[in-house]
GROMACS .gro file of C-alpha atoms in nm:
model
  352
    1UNK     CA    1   3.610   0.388 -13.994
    2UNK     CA    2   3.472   0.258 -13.682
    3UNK     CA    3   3.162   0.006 -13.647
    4UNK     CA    4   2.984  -0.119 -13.339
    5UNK     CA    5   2.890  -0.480 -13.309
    6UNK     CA    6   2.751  -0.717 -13.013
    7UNK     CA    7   3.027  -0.942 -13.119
    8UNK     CA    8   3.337  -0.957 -13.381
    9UNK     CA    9   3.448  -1.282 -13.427
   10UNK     CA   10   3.818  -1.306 -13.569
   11UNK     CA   11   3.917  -1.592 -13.788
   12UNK     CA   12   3.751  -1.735 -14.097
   13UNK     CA   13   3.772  -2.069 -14.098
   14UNK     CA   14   3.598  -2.363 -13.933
   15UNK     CA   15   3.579  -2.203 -13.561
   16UNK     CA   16   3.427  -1.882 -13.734
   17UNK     CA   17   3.178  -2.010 -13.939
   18UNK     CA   18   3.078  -2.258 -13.670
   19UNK     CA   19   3.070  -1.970 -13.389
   20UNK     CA   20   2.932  -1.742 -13.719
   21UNK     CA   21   2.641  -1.988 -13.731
   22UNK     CA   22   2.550  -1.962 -13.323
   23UNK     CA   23   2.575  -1.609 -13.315
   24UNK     CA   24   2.313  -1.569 -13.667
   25UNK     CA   25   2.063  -1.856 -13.470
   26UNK     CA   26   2.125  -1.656 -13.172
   27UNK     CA   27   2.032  -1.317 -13.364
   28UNK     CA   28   2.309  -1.111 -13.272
   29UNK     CA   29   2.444  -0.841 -13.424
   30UNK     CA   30   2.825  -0.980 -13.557
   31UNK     CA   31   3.098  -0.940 -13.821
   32UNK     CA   32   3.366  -1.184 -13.918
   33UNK     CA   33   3.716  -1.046 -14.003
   34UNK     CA   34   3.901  -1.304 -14.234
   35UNK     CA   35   4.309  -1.213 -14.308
   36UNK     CA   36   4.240  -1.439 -14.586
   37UNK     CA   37   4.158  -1.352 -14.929
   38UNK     CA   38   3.948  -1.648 -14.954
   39UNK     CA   39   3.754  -1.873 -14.810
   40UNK     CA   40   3.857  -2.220 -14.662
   41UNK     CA   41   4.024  -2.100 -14.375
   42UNK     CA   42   4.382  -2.312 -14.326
   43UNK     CA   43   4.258  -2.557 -14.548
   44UNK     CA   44   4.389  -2.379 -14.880
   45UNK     CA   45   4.696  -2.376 -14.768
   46UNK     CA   46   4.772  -2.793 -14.733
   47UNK     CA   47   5.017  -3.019 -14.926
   48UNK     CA   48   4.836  -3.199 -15.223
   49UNK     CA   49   4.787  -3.540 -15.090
   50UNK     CA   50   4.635  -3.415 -14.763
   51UNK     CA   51   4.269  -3.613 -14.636
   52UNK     CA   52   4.068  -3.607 -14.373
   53UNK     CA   53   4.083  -3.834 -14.125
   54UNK     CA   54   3.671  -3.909 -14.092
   55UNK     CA   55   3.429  -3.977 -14.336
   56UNK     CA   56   3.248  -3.645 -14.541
   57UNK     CA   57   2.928  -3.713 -14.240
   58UNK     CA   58   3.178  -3.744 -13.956
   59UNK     CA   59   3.341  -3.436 -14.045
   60UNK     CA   60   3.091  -3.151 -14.086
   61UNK     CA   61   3.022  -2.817 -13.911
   62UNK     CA   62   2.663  -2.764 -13.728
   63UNK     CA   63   2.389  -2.736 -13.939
   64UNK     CA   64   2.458  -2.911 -14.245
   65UNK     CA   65   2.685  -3.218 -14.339
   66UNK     CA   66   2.937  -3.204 -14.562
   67UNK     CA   67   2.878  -3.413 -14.886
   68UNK     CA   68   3.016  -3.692 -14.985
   69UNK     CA   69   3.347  -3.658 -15.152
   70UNK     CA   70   3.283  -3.899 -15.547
   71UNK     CA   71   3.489  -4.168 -15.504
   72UNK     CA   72   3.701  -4.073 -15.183
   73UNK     CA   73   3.593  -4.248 -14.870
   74UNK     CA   74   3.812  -3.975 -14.675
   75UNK     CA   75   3.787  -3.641 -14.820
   76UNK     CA   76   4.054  -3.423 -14.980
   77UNK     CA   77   4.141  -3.052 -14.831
   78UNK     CA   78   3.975  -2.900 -15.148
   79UNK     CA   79   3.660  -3.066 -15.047
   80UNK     CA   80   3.727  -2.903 -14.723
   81UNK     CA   81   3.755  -2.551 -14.881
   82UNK     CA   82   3.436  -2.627 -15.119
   83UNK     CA   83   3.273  -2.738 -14.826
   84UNK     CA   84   3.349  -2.451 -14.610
   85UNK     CA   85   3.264  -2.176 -14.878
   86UNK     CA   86   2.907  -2.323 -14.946
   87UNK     CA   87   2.898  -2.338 -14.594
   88UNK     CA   88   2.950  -1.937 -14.586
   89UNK     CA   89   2.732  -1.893 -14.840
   90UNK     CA   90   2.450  -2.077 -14.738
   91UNK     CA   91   2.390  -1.895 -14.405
   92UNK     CA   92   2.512  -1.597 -14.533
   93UNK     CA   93   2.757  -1.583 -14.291
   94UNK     CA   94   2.887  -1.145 -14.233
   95UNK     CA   95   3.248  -1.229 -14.319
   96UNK     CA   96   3.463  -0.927 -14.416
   97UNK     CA   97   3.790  -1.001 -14.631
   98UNK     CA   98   4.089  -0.933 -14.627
   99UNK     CA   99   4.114  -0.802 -14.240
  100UNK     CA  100   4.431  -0.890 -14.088
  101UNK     CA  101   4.316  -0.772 -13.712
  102UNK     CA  102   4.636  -0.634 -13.546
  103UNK     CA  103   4.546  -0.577 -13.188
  104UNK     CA  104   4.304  -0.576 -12.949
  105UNK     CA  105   4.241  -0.313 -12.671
  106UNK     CA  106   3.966  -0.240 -12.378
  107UNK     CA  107   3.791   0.029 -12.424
  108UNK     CA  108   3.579   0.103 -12.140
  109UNK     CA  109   3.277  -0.156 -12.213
  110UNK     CA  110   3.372  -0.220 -12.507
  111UNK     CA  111   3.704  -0.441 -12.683
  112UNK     CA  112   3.829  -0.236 -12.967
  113UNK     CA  113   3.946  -0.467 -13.263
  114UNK     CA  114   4.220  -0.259 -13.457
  115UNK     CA  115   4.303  -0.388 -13.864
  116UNK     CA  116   4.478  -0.127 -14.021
  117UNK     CA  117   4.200   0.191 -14.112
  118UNK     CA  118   3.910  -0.007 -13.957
  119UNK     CA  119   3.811  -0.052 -13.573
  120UNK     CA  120   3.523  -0.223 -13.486
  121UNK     CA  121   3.403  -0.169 -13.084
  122UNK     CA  122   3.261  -0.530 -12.959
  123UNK     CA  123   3.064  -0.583 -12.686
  124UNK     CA  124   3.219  -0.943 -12.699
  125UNK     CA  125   3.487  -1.082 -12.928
  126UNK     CA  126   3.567  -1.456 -13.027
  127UNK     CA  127   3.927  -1.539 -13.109
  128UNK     CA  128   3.920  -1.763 -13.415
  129UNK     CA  129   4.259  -1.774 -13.537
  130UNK     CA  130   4.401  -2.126 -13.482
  131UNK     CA  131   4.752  -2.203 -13.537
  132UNK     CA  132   4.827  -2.251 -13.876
  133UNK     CA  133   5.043  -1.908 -13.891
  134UNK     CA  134   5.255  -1.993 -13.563
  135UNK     CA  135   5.480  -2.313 -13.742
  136UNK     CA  136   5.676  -2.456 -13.423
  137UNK     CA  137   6.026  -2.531 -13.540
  138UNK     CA  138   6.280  -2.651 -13.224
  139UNK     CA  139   6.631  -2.480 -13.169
  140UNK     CA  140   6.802  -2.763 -13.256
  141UNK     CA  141   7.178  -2.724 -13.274
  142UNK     CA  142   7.336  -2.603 -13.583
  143UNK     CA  143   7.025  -2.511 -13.746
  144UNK     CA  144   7.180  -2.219 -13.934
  145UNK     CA  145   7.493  -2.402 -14.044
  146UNK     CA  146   7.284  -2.645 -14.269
  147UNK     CA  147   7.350  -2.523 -14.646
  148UNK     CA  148   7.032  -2.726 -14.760
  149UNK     CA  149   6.683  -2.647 -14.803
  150UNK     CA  150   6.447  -2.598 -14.425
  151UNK     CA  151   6.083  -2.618 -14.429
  152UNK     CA  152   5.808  -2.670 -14.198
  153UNK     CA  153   5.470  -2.885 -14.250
  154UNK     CA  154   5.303  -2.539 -14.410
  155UNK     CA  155   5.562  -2.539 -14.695
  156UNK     CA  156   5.540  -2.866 -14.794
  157UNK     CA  157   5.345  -2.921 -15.127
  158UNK     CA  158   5.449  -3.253 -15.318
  159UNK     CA  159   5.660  -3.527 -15.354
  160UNK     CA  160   5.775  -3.424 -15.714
  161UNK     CA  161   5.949  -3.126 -15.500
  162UNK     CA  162   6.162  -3.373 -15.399
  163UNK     CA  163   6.189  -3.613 -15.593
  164UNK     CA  164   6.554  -3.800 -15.611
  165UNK     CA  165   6.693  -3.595 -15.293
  166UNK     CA  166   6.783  -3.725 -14.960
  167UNK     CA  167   6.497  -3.565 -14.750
  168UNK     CA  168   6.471  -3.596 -14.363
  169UNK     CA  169   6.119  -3.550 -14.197
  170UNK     CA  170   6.117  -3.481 -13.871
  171UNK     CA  171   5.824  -3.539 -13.622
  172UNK     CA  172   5.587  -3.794 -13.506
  173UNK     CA  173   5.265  -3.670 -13.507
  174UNK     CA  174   5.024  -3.728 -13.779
  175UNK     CA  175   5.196  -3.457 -14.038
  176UNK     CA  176   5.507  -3.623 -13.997
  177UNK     CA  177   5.372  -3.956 -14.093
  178UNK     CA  178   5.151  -3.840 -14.362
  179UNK     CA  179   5.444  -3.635 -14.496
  180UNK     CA  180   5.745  -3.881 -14.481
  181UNK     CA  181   5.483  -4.161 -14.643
  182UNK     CA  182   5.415  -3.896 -14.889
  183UNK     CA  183   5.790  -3.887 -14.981
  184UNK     CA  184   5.881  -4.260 -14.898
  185UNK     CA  185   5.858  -4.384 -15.278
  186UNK     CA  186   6.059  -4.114 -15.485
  187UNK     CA  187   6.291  -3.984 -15.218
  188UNK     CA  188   6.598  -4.126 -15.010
  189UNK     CA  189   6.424  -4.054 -14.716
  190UNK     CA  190   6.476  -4.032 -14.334
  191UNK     CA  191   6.210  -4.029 -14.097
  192UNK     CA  192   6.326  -3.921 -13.739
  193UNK     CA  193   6.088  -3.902 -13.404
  194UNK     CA  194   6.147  -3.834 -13.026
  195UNK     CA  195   5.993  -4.149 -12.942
  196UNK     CA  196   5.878  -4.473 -13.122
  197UNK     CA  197   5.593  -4.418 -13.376
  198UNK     CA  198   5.244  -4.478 -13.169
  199UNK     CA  199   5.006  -4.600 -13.453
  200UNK     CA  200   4.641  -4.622 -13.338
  201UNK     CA  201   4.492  -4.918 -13.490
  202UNK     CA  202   4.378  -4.913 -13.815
  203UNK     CA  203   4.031  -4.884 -13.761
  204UNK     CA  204   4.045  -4.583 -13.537
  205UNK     CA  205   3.969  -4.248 -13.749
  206UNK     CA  206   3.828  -3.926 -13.621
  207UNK     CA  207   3.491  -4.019 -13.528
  208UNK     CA  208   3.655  -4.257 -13.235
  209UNK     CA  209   3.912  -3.972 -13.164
  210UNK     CA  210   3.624  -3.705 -13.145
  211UNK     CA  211   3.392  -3.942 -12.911
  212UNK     CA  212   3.711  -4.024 -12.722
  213UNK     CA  213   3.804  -3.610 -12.655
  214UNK     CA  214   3.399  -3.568 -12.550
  215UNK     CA  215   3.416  -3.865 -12.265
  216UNK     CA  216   3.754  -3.700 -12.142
  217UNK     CA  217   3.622  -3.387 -12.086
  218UNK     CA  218   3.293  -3.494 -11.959
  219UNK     CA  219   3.520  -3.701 -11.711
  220UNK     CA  220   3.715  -3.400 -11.585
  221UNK     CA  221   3.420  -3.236 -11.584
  222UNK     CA  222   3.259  -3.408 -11.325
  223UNK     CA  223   3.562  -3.513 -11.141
  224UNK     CA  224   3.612  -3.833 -11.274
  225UNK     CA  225   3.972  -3.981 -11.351
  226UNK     CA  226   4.164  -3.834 -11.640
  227UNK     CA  227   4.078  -4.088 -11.895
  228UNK     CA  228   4.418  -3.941 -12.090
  229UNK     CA  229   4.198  -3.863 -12.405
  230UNK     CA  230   4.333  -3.908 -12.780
  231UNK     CA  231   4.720  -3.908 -12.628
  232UNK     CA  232   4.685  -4.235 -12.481
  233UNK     CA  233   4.516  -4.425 -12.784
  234UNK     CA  234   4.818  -4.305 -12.983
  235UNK     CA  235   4.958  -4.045 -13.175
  236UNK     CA  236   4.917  -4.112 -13.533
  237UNK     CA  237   4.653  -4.205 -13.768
  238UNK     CA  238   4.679  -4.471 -13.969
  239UNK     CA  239   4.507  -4.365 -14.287
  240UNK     CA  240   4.555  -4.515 -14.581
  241UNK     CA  241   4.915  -4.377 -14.738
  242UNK     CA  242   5.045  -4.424 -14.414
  243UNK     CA  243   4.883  -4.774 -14.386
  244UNK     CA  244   5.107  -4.871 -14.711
  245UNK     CA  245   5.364  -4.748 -14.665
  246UNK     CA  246   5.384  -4.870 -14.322
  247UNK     CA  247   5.306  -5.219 -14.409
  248UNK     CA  248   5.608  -5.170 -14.695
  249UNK     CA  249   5.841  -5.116 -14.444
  250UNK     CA  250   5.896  -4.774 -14.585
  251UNK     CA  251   5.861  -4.594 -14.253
  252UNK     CA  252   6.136  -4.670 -14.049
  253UNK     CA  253   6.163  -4.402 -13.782
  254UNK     CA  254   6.515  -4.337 -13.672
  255UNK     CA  255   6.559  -4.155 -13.294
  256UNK     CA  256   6.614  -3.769 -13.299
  257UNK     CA  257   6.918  -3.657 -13.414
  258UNK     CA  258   7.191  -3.446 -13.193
  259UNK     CA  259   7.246  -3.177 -13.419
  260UNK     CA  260   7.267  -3.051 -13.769
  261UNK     CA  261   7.571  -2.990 -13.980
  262UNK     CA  262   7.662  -2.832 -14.313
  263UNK     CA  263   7.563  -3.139 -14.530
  264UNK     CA  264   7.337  -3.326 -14.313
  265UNK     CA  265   7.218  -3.474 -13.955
  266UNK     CA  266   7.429  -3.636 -13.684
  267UNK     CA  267   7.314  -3.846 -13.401
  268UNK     CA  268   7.512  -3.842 -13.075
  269UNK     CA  269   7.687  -4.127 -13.154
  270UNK     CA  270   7.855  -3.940 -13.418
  271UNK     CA  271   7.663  -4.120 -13.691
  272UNK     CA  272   7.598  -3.879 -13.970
  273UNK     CA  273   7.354  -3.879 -14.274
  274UNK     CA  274   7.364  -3.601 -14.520
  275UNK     CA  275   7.060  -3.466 -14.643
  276UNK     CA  276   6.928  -3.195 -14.931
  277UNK     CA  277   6.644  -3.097 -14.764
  278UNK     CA  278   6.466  -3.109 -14.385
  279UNK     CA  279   6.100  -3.124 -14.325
  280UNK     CA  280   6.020  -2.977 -14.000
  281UNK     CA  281   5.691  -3.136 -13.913
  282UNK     CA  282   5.705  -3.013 -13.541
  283UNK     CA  283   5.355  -2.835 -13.465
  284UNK     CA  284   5.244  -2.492 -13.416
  285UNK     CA  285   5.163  -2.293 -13.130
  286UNK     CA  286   4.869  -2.085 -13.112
  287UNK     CA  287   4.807  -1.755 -13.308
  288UNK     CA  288   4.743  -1.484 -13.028
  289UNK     CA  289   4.956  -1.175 -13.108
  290UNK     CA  290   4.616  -0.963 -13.184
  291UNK     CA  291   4.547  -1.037 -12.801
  292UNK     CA  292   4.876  -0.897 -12.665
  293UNK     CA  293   4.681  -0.597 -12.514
  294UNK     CA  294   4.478  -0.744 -12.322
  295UNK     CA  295   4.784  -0.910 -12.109
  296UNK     CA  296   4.621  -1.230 -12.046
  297UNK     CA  297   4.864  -1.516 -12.135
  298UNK     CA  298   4.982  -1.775 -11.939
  299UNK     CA  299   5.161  -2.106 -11.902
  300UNK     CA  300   5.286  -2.219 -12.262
  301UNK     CA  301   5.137  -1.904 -12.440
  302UNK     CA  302   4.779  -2.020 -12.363
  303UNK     CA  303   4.499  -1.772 -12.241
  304UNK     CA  304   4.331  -1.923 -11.927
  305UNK     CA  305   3.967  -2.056 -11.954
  306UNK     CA  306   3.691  -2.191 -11.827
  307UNK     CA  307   3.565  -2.394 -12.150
  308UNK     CA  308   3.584  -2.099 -12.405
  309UNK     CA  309   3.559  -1.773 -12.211
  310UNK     CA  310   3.911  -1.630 -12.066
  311UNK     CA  311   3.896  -1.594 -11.685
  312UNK     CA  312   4.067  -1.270 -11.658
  313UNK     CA  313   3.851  -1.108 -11.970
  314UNK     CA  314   3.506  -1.242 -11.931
  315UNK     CA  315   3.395  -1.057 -12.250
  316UNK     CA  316   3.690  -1.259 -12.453
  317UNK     CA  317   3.630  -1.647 -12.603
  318UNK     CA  318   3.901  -1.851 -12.763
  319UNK     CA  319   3.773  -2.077 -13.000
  320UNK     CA  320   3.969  -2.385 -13.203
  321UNK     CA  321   4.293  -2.391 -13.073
  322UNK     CA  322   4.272  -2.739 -12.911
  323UNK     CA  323   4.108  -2.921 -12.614
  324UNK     CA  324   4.190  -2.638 -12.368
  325UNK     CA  325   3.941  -2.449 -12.574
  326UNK     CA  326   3.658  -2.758 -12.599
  327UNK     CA  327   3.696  -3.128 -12.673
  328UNK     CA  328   3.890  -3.183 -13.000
  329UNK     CA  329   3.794  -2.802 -13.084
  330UNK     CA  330   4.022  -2.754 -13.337
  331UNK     CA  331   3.828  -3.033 -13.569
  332UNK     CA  332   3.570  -2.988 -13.799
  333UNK     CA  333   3.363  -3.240 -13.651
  334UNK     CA  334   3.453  -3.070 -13.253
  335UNK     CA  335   3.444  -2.736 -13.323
  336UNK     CA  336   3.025  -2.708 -13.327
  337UNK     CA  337   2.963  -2.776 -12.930
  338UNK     CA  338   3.247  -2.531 -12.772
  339UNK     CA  339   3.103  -2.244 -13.104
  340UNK     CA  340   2.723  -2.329 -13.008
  341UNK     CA  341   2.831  -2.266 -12.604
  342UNK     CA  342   3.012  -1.985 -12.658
  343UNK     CA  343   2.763  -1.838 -12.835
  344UNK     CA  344   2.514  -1.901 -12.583
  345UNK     CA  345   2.761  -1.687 -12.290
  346UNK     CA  346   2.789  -1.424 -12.530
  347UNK     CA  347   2.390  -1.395 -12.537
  348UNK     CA  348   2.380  -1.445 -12.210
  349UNK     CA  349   2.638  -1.155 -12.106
  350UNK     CA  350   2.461  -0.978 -12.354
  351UNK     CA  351   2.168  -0.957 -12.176
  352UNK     CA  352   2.326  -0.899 -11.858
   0.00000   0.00000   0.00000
């Protein structure tokens, strides 16, 4: 089965439906392949306590604001996935499920999009697929001799999990804090970090972080001085768990650790704490296998672009996978001005 389009769009979450809702206002001809059997995107897929970091209004795709949340000032990820399903719904969005999309090949003026059976021939495709199936987890020495349990943020679920065990988190980013707060009450727990834990201050959340990322790039943009965007504020948010347990002295980050061992962690000193379980809350990279063909990656496995559009495939966007693909892009709240100019080339290359 093979379909022509003006533009697939892979990915069903946030980027898609935001660079979905462009393309419809734009009135091209599109599809949306979706691996997932859902929708919600990444959002299904989060550990039970996990919130946003902005307000329900702070935190909504373009066209139409995400309700409030009843009684949640921040909301939860299944408000996220409610959200994002009306969201489909409502502009009827051309989203085709379950599509895993394997690879994607030129083909004279067209990109061929290959899942399984089905090829679709685009005139123009937008990469959607964020990170969420790339976990990042470091080759830390003795890695395979550990006898206990390994898991990365995507695995995590629940304290309960855990409860009672001597659990190590490792990272500090904004999973790692939310996570080892999550587990600081029930669990013998040991945070570690690279560096000292940079909280932004407590009145920072993602509408600050978002307007921060937009004067960065609109500094770059017209040769200003690097400003340093969200980096330099900080690196975690200090939401509410966090907050508490924080102010408990329950997160007490200890500095990275030298190796593992059978039982446990050991620092270079030879200091040793044994552990049942390690939570590796170390990132992702971006999910860009499907583009292999194409031959376009560069320096740390990112594509090249100016704003969304790949320099060496003109007829290729990359949408969501962080600030080299628009201002705090991979956000809810970002994603709508790098979708809405994407969309915009794509009309215009169209019409070329």
């Amino acid at each position: 089965m093979t379909q022509a389009v003006d533009a697939v769009v892979i990915g069903g979450g946030q980027a898609g439906l935001a660079a979905g809702y462009h393309l419809r206002r734009l009135g091209l001809d599109f599809v949306i392949l979706d691996a997932q059997a859902e929708p919600g995107g990444a959002w299904q897929h989060t550990w039970d306590s996990l919130h946003l970091f902005s307000p329900a209004a702070y935190s909504s795709l373009p066209g139409r604001l995400m309700p409030p949340q009843p009684g949640e000032t921040y909301p939860d990820a299944a408000h996220v996935v409610s959200y994002l399903t009306d969201y489909e719904r409502r502009y009827e969005l051309p989203v085709v499920r379950s599509v895993r999309v394997e690879a994607v090949h030129r083909d004279g003026e067209f990109l061929r999009v290959e899942a399984g059976a089905a090829t679709w021939r685009a005139r123009t495709v937008i990469s959607a697929t964020g990170t969420w199936r790339r976990p990042f987890i470091p080759a830390v020495p003795g890695r395979t001799e550990f006898k206990g349990a390994q898991l990365h943020t995507v695995e995590y679920d629940r304290p309960s999990d855990f409860a009672g065990q001597k659990v190590v988190v490792v990272g500090g980013g904004n999973s790692g804090a939310q996570i080892a707060a999550d587990l600081a009450y029930d669990t013998d727990l040991t945070w570690v970090t690279l560096r000292e834990p940079r909280y932004l201050a407590d009145d920072i959340d993602g509408r600050a972080l978002f307007d921060h990322a937009t004067a960065r790039r609109r500094a770059l943009d017209e040769g200003r001085t690097d400003t340093g965007g969200v980096a330099s504020m900080g690196d975690i948010v200090a939401v509410p768990p966090v907050r508490e347990a924080r102010d408990a002295g329950l997160l007490k980050a200890q500095p990275m650790f030298a190796r593992l061992t059978a039982t446990g962690v050991e620092w270079a000193d030879g200091m040793h704490t044994d552990a049942d379980a390690i939570i590796w809350c170390t990132g992702f990279r971006p999910a860009l296998s499907h583009l292999a063909p194409l031959g376009l990656r560069g320096p740390r496995g990112h594509i090249p672009t100016a704003g969304t559009q790949a320099l060496a495939e003109p007829r290729l966007h990359l949408l969501g996978y962080g600030d080299w693909t628009g201002p705090a892009s991979a956000t809810l709240i970002g994603v709508g001005r790098p979708a809405r100019d994407a969309a915009r080339e794509i009309a215009g290359l169209l019409r070329a």
